[in-house]
Amino acid sequence: MEILHEPEFFVLSVIALAGALGVILEANIIRAGFSLVICFGAISGTYFALSAPFIGASQILIYAVGITLVIVFALMLTSLKHGLPKIEGEAGKNILSALIAIGIFITFSITLTGANKWQINDLLPCPKNTEVIGLKLLGSYALPFELISVLLLVALIGAIVIAKRDKKNV
């Protein structure tokens, strides 16, 4: 397993923090959603750099793409008479929220760096995690995997039916 080098970690951390600050400080919900995608993308980049490709790809598919689609569908399914929704509030509250988040981050950083150093032992060679997960999903967990896919399909069809329902019938 490859160790994540400090420059890579710091670059990905700065990108993730910038995306998180964009989510907090942006009043436009679309821009906040894109900032969230940037934050999740940087986190998935960290997983890829740590040689965990399945977790990195899952992070992209579930969080970055999934959350973005939920936001887009929410905007499409609601009636927008007055343009895109804005997050209302004073700028001072957003800045205060960002400062509190940064303070919590600094507190955790100081706590973790001042803690006892953990001893890192040599890792035992492990099989490729993607292969093991795939064999389990399509082997002993095939039935629950297929039932969940059918449940998600039914939920998607139900959401489409509810969204397309005429106003006269309601």
JSON list of C-alpha atoms in Angstrom, two decimals:
[
{"chain": "A", "resi": 1, "resn": "MET", "atom": "CA", "xyz": [0.00, 0.00, 0.00]},
{"chain": "A", "resi": 2, "resn": "GLU", "atom": "CA", "xyz": [1.39, 3.35, -0.98]},
{"chain": "A", "resi": 3, "resn": "ILE", "atom": "CA", "xyz": [1.65, 6.13, 1.57]},
{"chain": "A", "resi": 4, "resn": "LEU", "atom": "CA", "xyz": [0.13, 9.49, 0.69]},
{"chain": "A", "resi": 5, "resn": "HIS", "atom": "CA", "xyz": [2.87, 12.09, 0.43]},
{"chain": "A", "resi": 6, "resn": "GLU", "atom": "CA", "xyz": [2.50, 15.34, 2.33]},
{"chain": "A", "resi": 7, "resn": "PRO", "atom": "CA", "xyz": [2.35, 17.70, -0.70]},
{"chain": "A", "resi": 8, "resn": "GLU", "atom": "CA", "xyz": [-0.47, 15.65, -2.26]},
{"chain": "A", "resi": 9, "resn": "PHE", "atom": "CA", "xyz": [-2.34, 15.59, 1.02]},
{"chain": "A", "resi": 10, "resn": "PHE", "atom": "CA", "xyz": [-1.98, 19.34, 1.56]},
{"chain": "A", "resi": 11, "resn": "VAL", "atom": "CA", "xyz": [-3.10, 20.19, -1.98]},
{"chain": "A", "resi": 12, "resn": "LEU", "atom": "CA", "xyz": [-6.14, 17.91, -1.72]},
{"chain": "A", "resi": 13, "resn": "SER", "atom": "CA", "xyz": [-6.91, 19.27, 1.76]},
{"chain": "A", "resi": 14, "resn": "VAL", "atom": "CA", "xyz": [-6.79, 22.88, 0.56]},
{"chain": "A", "resi": 15, "resn": "ILE", "atom": "CA", "xyz": [-9.09, 22.02, -2.35]},
{"chain": "A", "resi": 16, "resn": "ALA", "atom": "CA", "xyz": [-11.52, 20.22, 0.00]},
{"chain": "A", "resi": 17, "resn": "LEU", "atom": "CA", "xyz": [-11.50, 23.12, 2.46]},
{"chain": "A", "resi": 18, "resn": "ALA", "atom": "CA", "xyz": [-12.03, 25.65, -0.34]},
{"chain": "A", "resi": 19, "resn": "GLY", "atom": "CA", "xyz": [-14.99, 23.62, -1.58]},
{"chain": "A", "resi": 20, "resn": "ALA", "atom": "CA", "xyz": [-16.42, 23.37, 1.94]},
{"chain": "A", "resi": 21, "resn": "LEU", "atom": "CA", "xyz": [-16.03, 27.12, 2.45]},
{"chain": "A", "resi": 22, "resn": "GLY", "atom": "CA", "xyz": [-17.77, 27.66, -0.89]},
{"chain": "A", "resi": 23, "resn": "VAL", "atom": "CA", "xyz": [-20.72, 25.60, 0.35]},
{"chain": "A", "resi": 24, "resn": "ILE", "atom": "CA", "xyz": [-20.94, 27.65, 3.53]},
{"chain": "A", "resi": 25, "resn": "LEU", "atom": "CA", "xyz": [-20.43, 31.10, 2.05]},
{"chain": "A", "resi": 26, "resn": "GLU", "atom": "CA", "xyz": [-22.27, 30.87, -1.29]},
{"chain": "A", "resi": 27, "resn": "ALA", "atom": "CA", "xyz": [-25.84, 32.20, -1.39]},
{"chain": "A", "resi": 28, "resn": "ASN", "atom": "CA", "xyz": [-26.67, 30.68, -4.79]},
{"chain": "A", "resi": 29, "resn": "ILE", "atom": "CA", "xyz": [-27.68, 27.04, -4.31]},
{"chain": "A", "resi": 30, "resn": "ILE", "atom": "CA", "xyz": [-26.27, 25.93, -7.68]},
{"chain": "A", "resi": 31, "resn": "ARG", "atom": "CA", "xyz": [-22.84, 27.37, -6.92]},
{"chain": "A", "resi": 32, "resn": "ALA", "atom": "CA", "xyz": [-22.99, 25.86, -3.43]},
{"chain": "A", "resi": 33, "resn": "GLY", "atom": "CA", "xyz": [-23.76, 22.50, -5.06]},
{"chain": "A", "resi": 34, "resn": "PHE", "atom": "CA", "xyz": [-20.75, 22.80, -7.36]},
{"chain": "A", "resi": 35, "resn": "SER", "atom": "CA", "xyz": [-18.59, 23.70, -4.36]},
{"chain": "A", "resi": 36, "resn": "LEU", "atom": "CA", "xyz": [-19.85, 20.55, -2.68]},
{"chain": "A", "resi": 37, "resn": "VAL", "atom": "CA", "xyz": [-18.85, 18.52, -5.74]},
{"chain": "A", "resi": 38, "resn": "ILE", "atom": "CA", "xyz": [-15.36, 20.06, -5.59]},
{"chain": "A", "resi": 39, "resn": "CYS", "atom": "CA", "xyz": [-15.09, 19.17, -1.89]},
{"chain": "A", "resi": 40, "resn": "PHE", "atom": "CA", "xyz": [-16.21, 15.57, -2.47]},
{"chain": "A", "resi": 41, "resn": "GLY", "atom": "CA", "xyz": [-13.89, 15.30, -5.49]},
{"chain": "A", "resi": 42, "resn": "ALA", "atom": "CA", "xyz": [-10.90, 16.30, -3.38]},
{"chain": "A", "resi": 43, "resn": "ILE", "atom": "CA", "xyz": [-11.86, 13.75, -0.74]},
{"chain": "A", "resi": 44, "resn": "SER", "atom": "CA", "xyz": [-12.12, 11.04, -3.39]},
{"chain": "A", "resi": 45, "resn": "GLY", "atom": "CA", "xyz": [-8.72, 12.13, -4.72]},
{"chain": "A", "resi": 46, "resn": "THR", "atom": "CA", "xyz": [-7.33, 11.42, -1.26]},
{"chain": "A", "resi": 47, "resn": "TYR", "atom": "CA", "xyz": [-8.77, 7.90, -1.40]},
{"chain": "A", "resi": 48, "resn": "PHE", "atom": "CA", "xyz": [-7.25, 7.34, -4.85]},
{"chain": "A", "resi": 49, "resn": "ALA", "atom": "CA", "xyz": [-3.88, 8.58, -3.59]},
{"chain": "A", "resi": 50, "resn": "LEU", "atom": "CA", "xyz": [-4.10, 6.12, -0.69]},
{"chain": "A", "resi": 51, "resn": "SER", "atom": "CA", "xyz": [-4.50, 3.23, -3.18]},
{"chain": "A", "resi": 52, "resn": "ALA", "atom": "CA", "xyz": [-8.17, 2.68, -2.35]},
{"chain": "A", "resi": 53, "resn": "PRO", "atom": "CA", "xyz": [-9.71, 3.00, -5.82]},
{"chain": "A", "resi": 54, "resn": "PHE", "atom": "CA", "xyz": [-13.05, 1.41, -4.94]},
{"chain": "A", "resi": 55, "resn": "ILE", "atom": "CA", "xyz": [-13.68, 3.81, -2.07]},
{"chain": "A", "resi": 56, "resn": "GLY", "atom": "CA", "xyz": [-12.56, 6.75, -4.24]},
{"chain": "A", "resi": 57, "resn": "ALA", "atom": "CA", "xyz": [-14.87, 5.75, -7.08]},
{"chain": "A", "resi": 58, "resn": "SER", "atom": "CA", "xyz": [-17.71, 5.16, -4.62]},
{"chain": "A", "resi": 59, "resn": "GLN", "atom": "CA", "xyz": [-17.13, 8.63, -3.17]},
{"chain": "A", "resi": 60, "resn": "ILE", "atom": "CA", "xyz": [-17.43, 10.15, -6.65]},
{"chain": "A", "resi": 61, "resn": "LEU", "atom": "CA", "xyz": [-20.48, 8.13, -7.68]},
{"chain": "A", "resi": 62, "resn": "ILE", "atom": "CA", "xyz": [-22.44, 8.32, -4.45]},
{"chain": "A", "resi": 63, "resn": "TYR", "atom": "CA", "xyz": [-21.61, 11.74, -3.12]},
{"chain": "A", "resi": 64, "resn": "ALA", "atom": "CA", "xyz": [-20.35, 13.95, -5.94]},
{"chain": "A", "resi": 65, "resn": "VAL", "atom": "CA", "xyz": [-22.67, 12.72, -8.69]},
{"chain": "A", "resi": 66, "resn": "GLY", "atom": "CA", "xyz": [-25.53, 11.60, -6.44]},
{"chain": "A", "resi": 67, "resn": "ILE", "atom": "CA", "xyz": [-25.79, 14.79, -4.43]},
{"chain": "A", "resi": 68, "resn": "THR", "atom": "CA", "xyz": [-25.51, 16.91, -7.56]},
{"chain": "A", "resi": 69, "resn": "LEU", "atom": "CA", "xyz": [-28.34, 14.98, -9.22]},
{"chain": "A", "resi": 70, "resn": "VAL", "atom": "CA", "xyz": [-30.52, 15.31, -6.12]},
{"chain": "A", "resi": 71, "resn": "ILE", "atom": "CA", "xyz": [-30.02, 19.09, -6.15]},
{"chain": "A", "resi": 72, "resn": "VAL", "atom": "CA", "xyz": [-30.74, 19.33, -9.88]},
{"chain": "A", "resi": 73, "resn": "PHE", "atom": "CA", "xyz": [-33.87, 17.17, -9.59]},
{"chain": "A", "resi": 74, "resn": "ALA", "atom": "CA", "xyz": [-35.05, 19.17, -6.59]},
{"chain": "A", "resi": 75, "resn": "LEU", "atom": "CA", "xyz": [-34.71, 22.37, -8.60]},
{"chain": "A", "resi": 76, "resn": "MET", "atom": "CA", "xyz": [-36.40, 20.85, -11.66]},
{"chain": "A", "resi": 77, "resn": "LEU", "atom": "CA", "xyz": [-39.33, 19.39, -9.73]},
{"chain": "A", "resi": 78, "resn": "THR", "atom": "CA", "xyz": [-40.13, 22.54, -7.78]},
{"chain": "A", "resi": 79, "resn": "SER", "atom": "CA", "xyz": [-41.81, 25.49, -9.38]},
{"chain": "A", "resi": 80, "resn": "LEU", "atom": "CA", "xyz": [-39.38, 28.38, -9.70]},
{"chain": "A", "resi": 81, "resn": "LYS", "atom": "CA", "xyz": [-41.51, 31.49, -10.11]},
{"chain": "A", "resi": 82, "resn": "HIS", "atom": "CA", "xyz": [-38.92, 33.90, -8.79]},
{"chain": "A", "resi": 83, "resn": "GLY", "atom": "CA", "xyz": [-35.73, 32.45, -10.24]},
{"chain": "A", "resi": 84, "resn": "LEU", "atom": "CA", "xyz": [-33.27, 30.21, -8.46]},
{"chain": "A", "resi": 85, "resn": "PRO", "atom": "CA", "xyz": [-33.70, 29.88, -4.72]},
{"chain": "A", "resi": 86, "resn": "LYS", "atom": "CA", "xyz": [-31.24, 31.81, -2.58]},
{"chain": "A", "resi": 87, "resn": "ILE", "atom": "CA", "xyz": [-30.08, 30.95, 0.87]},
{"chain": "A", "resi": 88, "resn": "GLU", "atom": "CA", "xyz": [-31.23, 33.89, 2.90]},
{"chain": "A", "resi": 89, "resn": "GLY", "atom": "CA", "xyz": [-29.27, 35.26, 5.78]},
{"chain": "A", "resi": 90, "resn": "GLU", "atom": "CA", "xyz": [-26.82, 37.91, 6.68]},
{"chain": "A", "resi": 91, "resn": "ALA", "atom": "CA", "xyz": [-23.26, 37.76, 5.41]},
{"chain": "A", "resi": 92, "resn": "GLY", "atom": "CA", "xyz": [-22.01, 38.04, 8.98]},
{"chain": "A", "resi": 93, "resn": "LYS", "atom": "CA", "xyz": [-23.69, 34.77, 9.92]},
{"chain": "A", "resi": 94, "resn": "ASN", "atom": "CA", "xyz": [-22.03, 32.98, 7.01]},
{"chain": "A", "resi": 95, "resn": "ILE", "atom": "CA", "xyz": [-18.63, 34.37, 7.94]},
{"chain": "A", "resi": 96, "resn": "LEU", "atom": "CA", "xyz": [-19.24, 33.45, 11.58]},
{"chain": "A", "resi": 97, "resn": "SER", "atom": "CA", "xyz": [-20.15, 29.91, 10.51]},
{"chain": "A", "resi": 98, "resn": "ALA", "atom": "CA", "xyz": [-16.96, 29.66, 8.46]},
{"chain": "A", "resi": 99, "resn": "LEU", "atom": "CA", "xyz": [-14.86, 30.93, 11.38]},
{"chain": "A", "resi": 100, "resn": "ILE", "atom": "CA", "xyz": [-16.46, 28.41, 13.73]},
{"chain": "A", "resi": 101, "resn": "ALA", "atom": "CA", "xyz": [-15.77, 25.59, 11.25]},
{"chain": "A", "resi": 102, "resn": "ILE", "atom": "CA", "xyz": [-12.14, 26.70, 10.89]},
{"chain": "A", "resi": 103, "resn": "GLY", "atom": "CA", "xyz": [-11.83, 26.89, 14.69]},
{"chain": "A", "resi": 104, "resn": "ILE", "atom": "CA", "xyz": [-13.15, 23.35, 15.06]},
{"chain": "A", "resi": 105, "resn": "PHE", "atom": "CA", "xyz": [-10.72, 22.16, 12.38]},
{"chain": "A", "resi": 106, "resn": "ILE", "atom": "CA", "xyz": [-7.78, 23.85, 14.13]},
{"chain": "A", "resi": 107, "resn": "THR", "atom": "CA", "xyz": [-8.85, 22.37, 17.48]},
{"chain": "A", "resi": 108, "resn": "PHE", "atom": "CA", "xyz": [-8.99, 18.86, 16.03]},
{"chain": "A", "resi": 109, "resn": "SER", "atom": "CA", "xyz": [-5.65, 19.37, 14.28]},
{"chain": "A", "resi": 110, "resn": "ILE", "atom": "CA", "xyz": [-3.93, 20.50, 17.47]},
{"chain": "A", "resi": 111, "resn": "THR", "atom": "CA", "xyz": [-5.49, 17.64, 19.41]},
{"chain": "A", "resi": 112, "resn": "LEU", "atom": "CA", "xyz": [-4.43, 15.01, 16.89]},
{"chain": "A", "resi": 113, "resn": "THR", "atom": "CA", "xyz": [-0.89, 16.32, 16.43]},
{"chain": "A", "resi": 114, "resn": "GLY", "atom": "CA", "xyz": [-0.34, 16.56, 20.19]},
{"chain": "A", "resi": 115, "resn": "ALA", "atom": "CA", "xyz": [-1.66, 13.07, 20.84]},
{"chain": "A", "resi": 116, "resn": "ASN", "atom": "CA", "xyz": [0.53, 10.03, 21.24]},
{"chain": "A", "resi": 117, "resn": "LYS", "atom": "CA", "xyz": [2.10, 9.00, 18.00]},
{"chain": "A", "resi": 118, "resn": "TRP", "atom": "CA", "xyz": [0.59, 5.80, 16.77]},
{"chain": "A", "resi": 119, "resn": "GLN", "atom": "CA", "xyz": [2.97, 3.05, 15.91]},
{"chain": "A", "resi": 120, "resn": "ILE", "atom": "CA", "xyz": [2.54, 1.98, 12.32]},
{"chain": "A", "resi": 121, "resn": "ASN", "atom": "CA", "xyz": [3.36, -1.66, 11.73]},
{"chain": "A", "resi": 122, "resn": "ASP", "atom": "CA", "xyz": [4.09, -3.15, 8.36]},
{"chain": "A", "resi": 123, "resn": "LEU", "atom": "CA", "xyz": [0.85, -3.93, 6.64]},
{"chain": "A", "resi": 124, "resn": "LEU", "atom": "CA", "xyz": [0.09, -7.48, 5.69]},
{"chain": "A", "resi": 125, "resn": "PRO", "atom": "CA", "xyz": [-0.42, -8.00, 2.00]},
{"chain": "A", "resi": 126, "resn": "CYS", "atom": "CA", "xyz": [-4.12, -7.99, 1.30]},
{"chain": "A", "resi": 127, "resn": "PRO", "atom": "CA", "xyz": [-6.06, -8.98, -1.79]},
{"chain": "A", "resi": 128, "resn": "LYS", "atom": "CA", "xyz": [-7.34, -6.27, -4.08]},
{"chain": "A", "resi": 129, "resn": "ASN", "atom": "CA", "xyz": [-10.30, -4.78, -2.25]},
{"chain": "A", "resi": 130, "resn": "THR", "atom": "CA", "xyz": [-12.28, -4.14, -5.43]},
{"chain": "A", "resi": 131, "resn": "GLU", "atom": "CA", "xyz": [-12.09, -7.79, -6.43]},
{"chain": "A", "resi": 132, "resn": "VAL", "atom": "CA", "xyz": [-13.17, -9.02, -3.00]},
{"chain": "A", "resi": 133, "resn": "ILE", "atom": "CA", "xyz": [-16.11, -6.58, -2.86]},
{"chain": "A", "resi": 134, "resn": "GLY", "atom": "CA", "xyz": [-17.23, -7.55, -6.37]},
{"chain": "A", "resi": 135, "resn": "LEU", "atom": "CA", "xyz": [-17.07, -11.26, -5.61]},
{"chain": "A", "resi": 136, "resn": "LYS", "atom": "CA", "xyz": [-19.07, -10.79, -2.39]},
{"chain": "A", "resi": 137, "resn": "LEU", "atom": "CA", "xyz": [-21.71, -8.58, -4.06]},
{"chain": "A", "resi": 138, "resn": "LEU", "atom": "CA", "xyz": [-22.27, -10.99, -6.93]},
{"chain": "A", "resi": 139, "resn": "GLY", "atom": "CA", "xyz": [-21.73, -14.13, -4.87]},
{"chain": "A", "resi": 140, "resn": "SER", "atom": "CA", "xyz": [-23.19, -14.52, -1.41]},
{"chain": "A", "resi": 141, "resn": "TYR", "atom": "CA", "xyz": [-24.91, -11.10, -1.44]},
{"chain": "A", "resi": 142, "resn": "ALA", "atom": "CA", "xyz": [-26.42, -11.31, -4.94]},
{"chain": "A", "resi": 143, "resn": "LEU", "atom": "CA", "xyz": [-30.06, -11.50, -3.79]},
{"chain": "A", "resi": 144, "resn": "PRO", "atom": "CA", "xyz": [-29.95, -8.47, -1.44]},
{"chain": "A", "resi": 145, "resn": "PHE", "atom": "CA", "xyz": [-28.01, -6.55, -4.10]},
{"chain": "A", "resi": 146, "resn": "GLU", "atom": "CA", "xyz": [-30.70, -7.22, -6.71]},
{"chain": "A", "resi": 147, "resn": "LEU", "atom": "CA", "xyz": [-33.53, -6.46, -4.27]},
{"chain": "A", "resi": 148, "resn": "ILE", "atom": "CA", "xyz": [-31.99, -3.07, -3.48]},
{"chain": "A", "resi": 149, "resn": "SER", "atom": "CA", "xyz": [-31.66, -2.32, -7.21]},
{"chain": "A", "resi": 150, "resn": "VAL", "atom": "CA", "xyz": [-35.36, -3.16, -7.75]},
{"chain": "A", "resi": 151, "resn": "LEU", "atom": "CA", "xyz": [-36.32, -0.99, -4.74]},
{"chain": "A", "resi": 152, "resn": "LEU", "atom": "CA", "xyz": [-34.35, 1.94, -6.16]},
{"chain": "A", "resi": 153, "resn": "LEU", "atom": "CA", "xyz": [-36.00, 1.46, -9.56]},
{"chain": "A", "resi": 154, "resn": "VAL", "atom": "CA", "xyz": [-39.47, 1.49, -7.97]},
{"chain": "A", "resi": 155, "resn": "ALA", "atom": "CA", "xyz": [-38.59, 4.64, -6.00]},
{"chain": "A", "resi": 156, "resn": "LEU", "atom": "CA", "xyz": [-37.38, 6.36, -9.19]},
{"chain": "A", "resi": 157, "resn": "ILE", "atom": "CA", "xyz": [-40.55, 5.44, -11.08]},
{"chain": "A", "resi": 158, "resn": "GLY", "atom": "CA", "xyz": [-42.67, 6.63, -8.13]},
{"chain": "A", "resi": 159, "resn": "ALA", "atom": "CA", "xyz": [-40.85, 9.97, -8.06]},
{"chain": "A", "resi": 160, "resn": "ILE", "atom": "CA", "xyz": [-41.46, 10.42, -11.79]},
{"chain": "A", "resi": 161, "resn": "VAL", "atom": "CA", "xyz": [-45.17, 9.58, -11.44]},
{"chain": "A", "resi": 162, "resn": "ILE", "atom": "CA", "xyz": [-45.58, 12.00, -8.53]},
{"chain": "A", "resi": 163, "resn": "ALA", "atom": "CA", "xyz": [-43.71, 14.74, -10.39]},
{"chain": "A", "resi": 164, "resn": "LYS", "atom": "CA", "xyz": [-45.72, 14.31, -13.61]},
{"chain": "A", "resi": 165, "resn": "ARG", "atom": "CA", "xyz": [-49.12, 14.16, -11.91]},
{"chain": "A", "resi": 166, "resn": "ASP", "atom": "CA", "xyz": [-51.50, 16.80, -13.26]},
{"chain": "A", "resi": 167, "resn": "LYS", "atom": "CA", "xyz": [-52.56, 19.59, -10.95]},
{"chain": "A", "resi": 168, "resn": "LYS", "atom": "CA", "xyz": [-56.24, 18.84, -11.82]},
{"chain": "A", "resi": 169, "resn": "ASN", "atom": "CA", "xyz": [-56.16, 15.41, -10.19]},
{"chain": "A", "resi": 170, "resn": "VAL", "atom": "CA", "xyz": [-54.76, 16.70, -6.92]}
]
